[in-house]
Amino acid sequence: MTLNIGTAEAMHTDTGAFAAHPRATFDTGARAAAATDRSGYEPPTLPDAVVHAESVEDVVQALQLAHEHHLPVVPRGAGTGLAGGSSAHAGEVVLDVSRMNRILSIDPVEMIAVVQPGVLNAEVNAAAAEHGLFYAPDPASTAICSIGGNIATNAGGMWCAKYGVTRESVLGLTVVLADGRVLHTGRSTIKGVTGYDLNALFIGSEGTLGVVVEATLRLRPRPVRTETLAAYFPDVEAAGRAASAITAARIQPSILELMDGPTLDAVDRAEGTRHRELGGAFLLAQTDGFGAHLELDEIASVIGPYASTVHRAGGADEAAALVKARRDAIPALEKLGRVSIGDIAVPRNRLAEAFTGLEEIAARTGTRIFSVAHAADGNLHPMIVVGPEESITSGPAKEALGEMFHLARRLGGTLTGEHGVGLLKREWVGEELGETSRSLQQAIKATLDPSGILNPGKAI
Ligand SMILES: Cc1cc2nc3c(=O)[nH]c(=O)nc-3n(C[C@H](O)[C@H](O)[C@H](O)COP(=O)(O)OP(=O)(O)OC[C@H]3O[C@@H](n4cnc5c(N)ncnc54)[C@H](O)[C@@H]3O)c2cc1C
């Protein structure tokens, strides 16, 4: 039993009841480590305690205690979220499942993996690769984010351009409900429609409806071949138009990622690369399957009129370096200051308008905005970088975030494509959902969590 009572400066509620939990700690260092995520949000106080669950029974016991004493619980995976979803403050207890990190089984014939929630995304892929398989939803944070967190946010990634987001790769879940009951959703078969689709309800629910303690994941055969190109454009609008032209031509890349000039500059500075010399925006395209080379020819021909340079990767190492440049974007910007990451999605034929709109927002609000996009999904990440003294939750950064949302809505899009609402985007949710949808969603929440103890103040 680990029970380390630290200074406990924030212990003003009866979260002391958690002293009865064998995995609870009140240690100040542990509470500070679990207080927030990678969104840049800094909670004003620390959570009261952290439960480091190691088993389903630990999670059940934590939620039974919380239910009995009406105590708010914040589920936490790897803490890489970008919306403040796993941030917690005084009066709350963090339920950290990162130690539940085992791959329980892989069935290479059915192409299914059963995993605990704390397993990292990249670990699932490494294990699947041993069987010639892969797990498709691959956030840029693949090496550091957990499967439970991916499910709770319905995470996307580069391969989602062709293979869909997390929802398309989850067959079944085991979830502990707010009162400690254990629920199984979905199944282990590829098809099946018995009852309502409760998988879909929990996927993307941001820890507000239950805690995922096990997942049955769909794996796919590794592609027989891949082909990769990098294209450079005079400016980001041209790159946006080129990406939209690929969608309009009904070509199906497995990766289609876009970075604007300022982001290229930041990546070059951080990694010692020289992308920015080649253009004011960068588009990475990858195709896979038997006809990968033919599909890449098509892409090169469609984007040719917009691009200043189109460069085909000479081999696997060069392709990996190009993919890495995109994965390096957020860490490179984090070296420049605190980063507030927008996550709007727009119809795929309106990417160029979205980029123009973002430049106008930056000029109007006086903020520095760097943009990348999962271009095949119309999902943009405009990133506002602020200095150490500036706030991301008030002032110009907040104003710019609000304007981004309204830009997305004007273009027929949405507030969040994959990071979730969390804490930071909640004030705009009602505007997008409308009264009927929001009150129905609140009624679902009240049915599953009548005392409102699971991740209060987040998502809806
Ligand atoms: C450099 C970088 C790049 C990124 N790139 C991408 C990207 O390409 N695509 C993308 O979608 N995201 C991306 N992200 C965001 C982040 O990695 C994802 O949102 C990820 O899914 C969060 O997983 P996590 O384990 O860190 O969850 P956490 O941050 O711990 O939690 C996220 C949310 O899930 C809930 N939660 C966590 N575990 C559980 C559980 N077991 N049961 C119930 N609820 C739970 C939390 O309460 C919270 O609301 C990136 C982040 C970084 C730092």
PDB file of C-alpha atoms and ligand atoms in Angstrom, residues 38 75-82 85-86 97 117 139-141 145-146 148-150 152-153 155-156 206-207 210-212 330-331 374 418-419 455, ligand 1:
ATOM      1  CA  ARG A  38      -0.205  19.358 -22.658  1.00  0.00           C
ATOM      2  CA  PRO A  75      -9.782  10.063 -15.364  1.00  0.00           C
ATOM      3  CA  ARG A  76      -6.228  10.343 -16.688  1.00  0.00           C
ATOM      4  CA  GLY A  77      -4.208   8.382 -19.226  1.00  0.00           C
ATOM      5  CA  ALA A  78      -0.826   9.723 -20.332  1.00  0.00           C
ATOM      6  CA  GLY A  79      -1.741  13.414 -19.872  1.00  0.00           C
ATOM      7  CA  THR A  80      -0.913  14.426 -23.471  1.00  0.00           C
ATOM      8  CA  GLY A  81      -4.374  15.876 -24.140  1.00  0.00           C
ATOM      9  CA  LEU A  82      -4.597  19.309 -25.737  1.00  0.00           C
ATOM     10  CA  GLY A  85      -9.594  17.324 -20.411  1.00  0.00           C
ATOM     11  CA  SER A  86      -7.479  15.612 -17.755  1.00  0.00           C
ATOM     12  CA  VAL A  97      -4.801   4.401 -15.282  1.00  0.00           C
ATOM     13  CA  PRO A 117      -6.075   1.518 -21.262  1.00  0.00           C
ATOM     14  CA  PRO A 139      -1.815  10.562 -33.404  1.00  0.00           C
ATOM     15  CA  ALA A 140       1.401  12.543 -33.833  1.00  0.00           C
ATOM     16  CA  SER A 141       1.762  11.817 -30.101  1.00  0.00           C
ATOM     17  CA  CYS A 145      -0.312   8.921 -25.562  1.00  0.00           C
ATOM     18  CA  SER A 146      -2.404   6.053 -24.190  1.00  0.00           C
ATOM     19  CA  GLY A 148      -7.557   4.866 -23.124  1.00  0.00           C
ATOM     20  CA  GLY A 149      -6.961   8.565 -23.787  1.00  0.00           C
ATOM     21  CA  ASN A 150      -7.238   7.970 -27.547  1.00  0.00           C
ATOM     22  CA  ALA A 152     -11.835   9.019 -24.650  1.00  0.00           C
ATOM     23  CA  THR A 153     -10.959  11.709 -27.232  1.00  0.00           C
ATOM     24  CA  ALA A 155      -8.200  10.583 -31.461  1.00  0.00           C
ATOM     25  CA  GLY A 156      -7.153  10.920 -35.071  1.00  0.00           C
ATOM     26  CA  GLU A 206     -13.746  12.589 -22.622  1.00  0.00           C
ATOM     27  CA  GLY A 207     -13.959  10.680 -19.358  1.00  0.00           C
ATOM     28  CA  GLY A 210     -17.136   6.117 -17.556  1.00  0.00           C
ATOM     29  CA  VAL A 211     -13.540   4.942 -17.242  1.00  0.00           C
ATOM     30  CA  VAL A 212     -12.234   2.681 -20.011  1.00  0.00           C
ATOM     31  CA  ILE A 330       4.208  20.635 -32.011  1.00  0.00           C
ATOM     32  CA  PRO A 331       7.414  19.912 -30.035  1.00  0.00           C
ATOM     33  CA  HIS A 374      -4.611  16.742 -41.500  1.00  0.00           C
ATOM     34  CA  GLU A 418     -10.028  15.296 -32.773  1.00  0.00           C
ATOM     35  CA  HIS A 419      -8.677  16.834 -29.557  1.00  0.00           C
ATOM     36  CA  ASN A 455     -14.829  14.777 -15.009  1.00  0.00           C
TER      37      ASN A 455
HETATM   38  C1  LIG B   1       2.977  16.503 -29.542  1.00  0.00           C
HETATM   39  C2  LIG B   1       1.526  16.126 -29.545  1.00  0.00           C
HETATM   40  C3  LIG B   1       0.926  15.721 -30.722  1.00  0.00           C
HETATM   41  C4  LIG B   1      -0.429  15.345 -30.745  1.00  0.00           C
HETATM   42  N1  LIG B   1      -0.979  14.921 -31.919  1.00  0.00           N
HETATM   43  C5  LIG B   1      -2.263  14.499 -31.933  1.00  0.00           C
HETATM   44  C6  LIG B   1      -2.854  14.015 -33.151  1.00  0.00           C
HETATM   45  O1  LIG B   1      -2.222  13.948 -34.195  1.00  0.00           O
HETATM   46  N2  LIG B   1      -4.145  13.608 -33.092  1.00  0.00           N
HETATM   47  C7  LIG B   1      -4.881  13.645 -31.931  1.00  0.00           C
HETATM   48  O2  LIG B   1      -6.057  13.238 -31.937  1.00  0.00           O
HETATM   49  N3  LIG B   1      -4.351  14.104 -30.785  1.00  0.00           N
HETATM   50  C8  LIG B   1      -3.070  14.524 -30.750  1.00  0.00           C
HETATM   51  N4  LIG B   1      -2.524  14.986 -29.586  1.00  0.00           N
HETATM   52  C9  LIG B   1      -3.369  15.064 -28.379  1.00  0.00           C
HETATM   53  C10 LIG B   1      -3.344  13.836 -27.437  1.00  0.00           C
HETATM   54  O3  LIG B   1      -2.145  13.075 -27.583  1.00  0.00           O
HETATM   55  C11 LIG B   1      -4.588  12.970 -27.678  1.00  0.00           C
HETATM   56  O4  LIG B   1      -5.748  13.705 -27.342  1.00  0.00           O
HETATM   57  C12 LIG B   1      -4.581  11.656 -26.905  1.00  0.00           C
HETATM   58  O5  LIG B   1      -5.680  10.879 -27.334  1.00  0.00           O
HETATM   59  C13 LIG B   1      -4.674  11.843 -25.393  1.00  0.00           C
HETATM   60  O6  LIG B   1      -4.305  10.613 -24.772  1.00  0.00           O
HETATM   61  P1  LIG B   1      -3.752  10.607 -23.284  1.00  0.00           P
HETATM   62  O7  LIG B   1      -3.547   9.203 -22.878  1.00  0.00           O
HETATM   63  O8  LIG B   1      -2.598  11.486 -23.123  1.00  0.00           O
HETATM   64  O9  LIG B   1      -5.031  11.203 -22.517  1.00  0.00           O
HETATM   65  P2  LIG B   1      -5.119  12.281 -21.342  1.00  0.00           P
HETATM   66  O10 LIG B   1      -4.541  13.569 -21.741  1.00  0.00           O
HETATM   67  O11 LIG B   1      -4.641  11.673 -20.086  1.00  0.00           O
HETATM   68  O12 LIG B   1      -6.714  12.445 -21.264  1.00  0.00           O
HETATM   69  C14 LIG B   1      -7.448  12.958 -22.336  1.00  0.00           C
HETATM   70  C15 LIG B   1      -8.940  12.843 -22.031  1.00  0.00           C
HETATM   71  O13 LIG B   1      -9.296  11.470 -21.958  1.00  0.00           O
HETATM   72  C16 LIG B   1      -9.817  11.127 -20.672  1.00  0.00           C
HETATM   73  N5  LIG B   1      -9.280   9.784 -20.374  1.00  0.00           N
HETATM   74  C17 LIG B   1      -7.984   9.381 -20.413  1.00  0.00           C
HETATM   75  N6  LIG B   1      -7.906   8.054 -20.176  1.00  0.00           N
HETATM   76  C18 LIG B   1      -9.177   7.618 -19.978  1.00  0.00           C
HETATM   77  C19 LIG B   1      -9.755   6.347 -19.700  1.00  0.00           C
HETATM   78  N7  LIG B   1      -9.026   5.247 -19.570  1.00  0.00           N
HETATM   79  N8  LIG B   1     -11.110   6.281 -19.571  1.00  0.00           N
HETATM   80  C20 LIG B   1     -11.885   7.389 -19.700  1.00  0.00           C
HETATM   81  N9  LIG B   1     -11.392   8.600 -19.961  1.00  0.00           N
HETATM   82  C21 LIG B   1     -10.051   8.720 -20.102  1.00  0.00           C
HETATM   83  C22 LIG B   1      -9.341  12.240 -19.747  1.00  0.00           C
HETATM   84  O14 LIG B   1     -10.239  12.445 -18.657  1.00  0.00           O
HETATM   85  C23 LIG B   1      -9.344  13.437 -20.692  1.00  0.00           C
HETATM   86  O15 LIG B   1     -10.638  13.964 -20.805  1.00  0.00           O
HETATM   87  C24 LIG B   1      -1.189  15.394 -29.542  1.00  0.00           C
HETATM   88  C25 LIG B   1      -0.575  15.804 -28.354  1.00  0.00           C
HETATM   89  C26 LIG B   1       0.760  16.171 -28.345  1.00  0.00           C
HETATM   90  C27 LIG B   1       1.386  16.590 -27.046  1.00  0.00           C
END
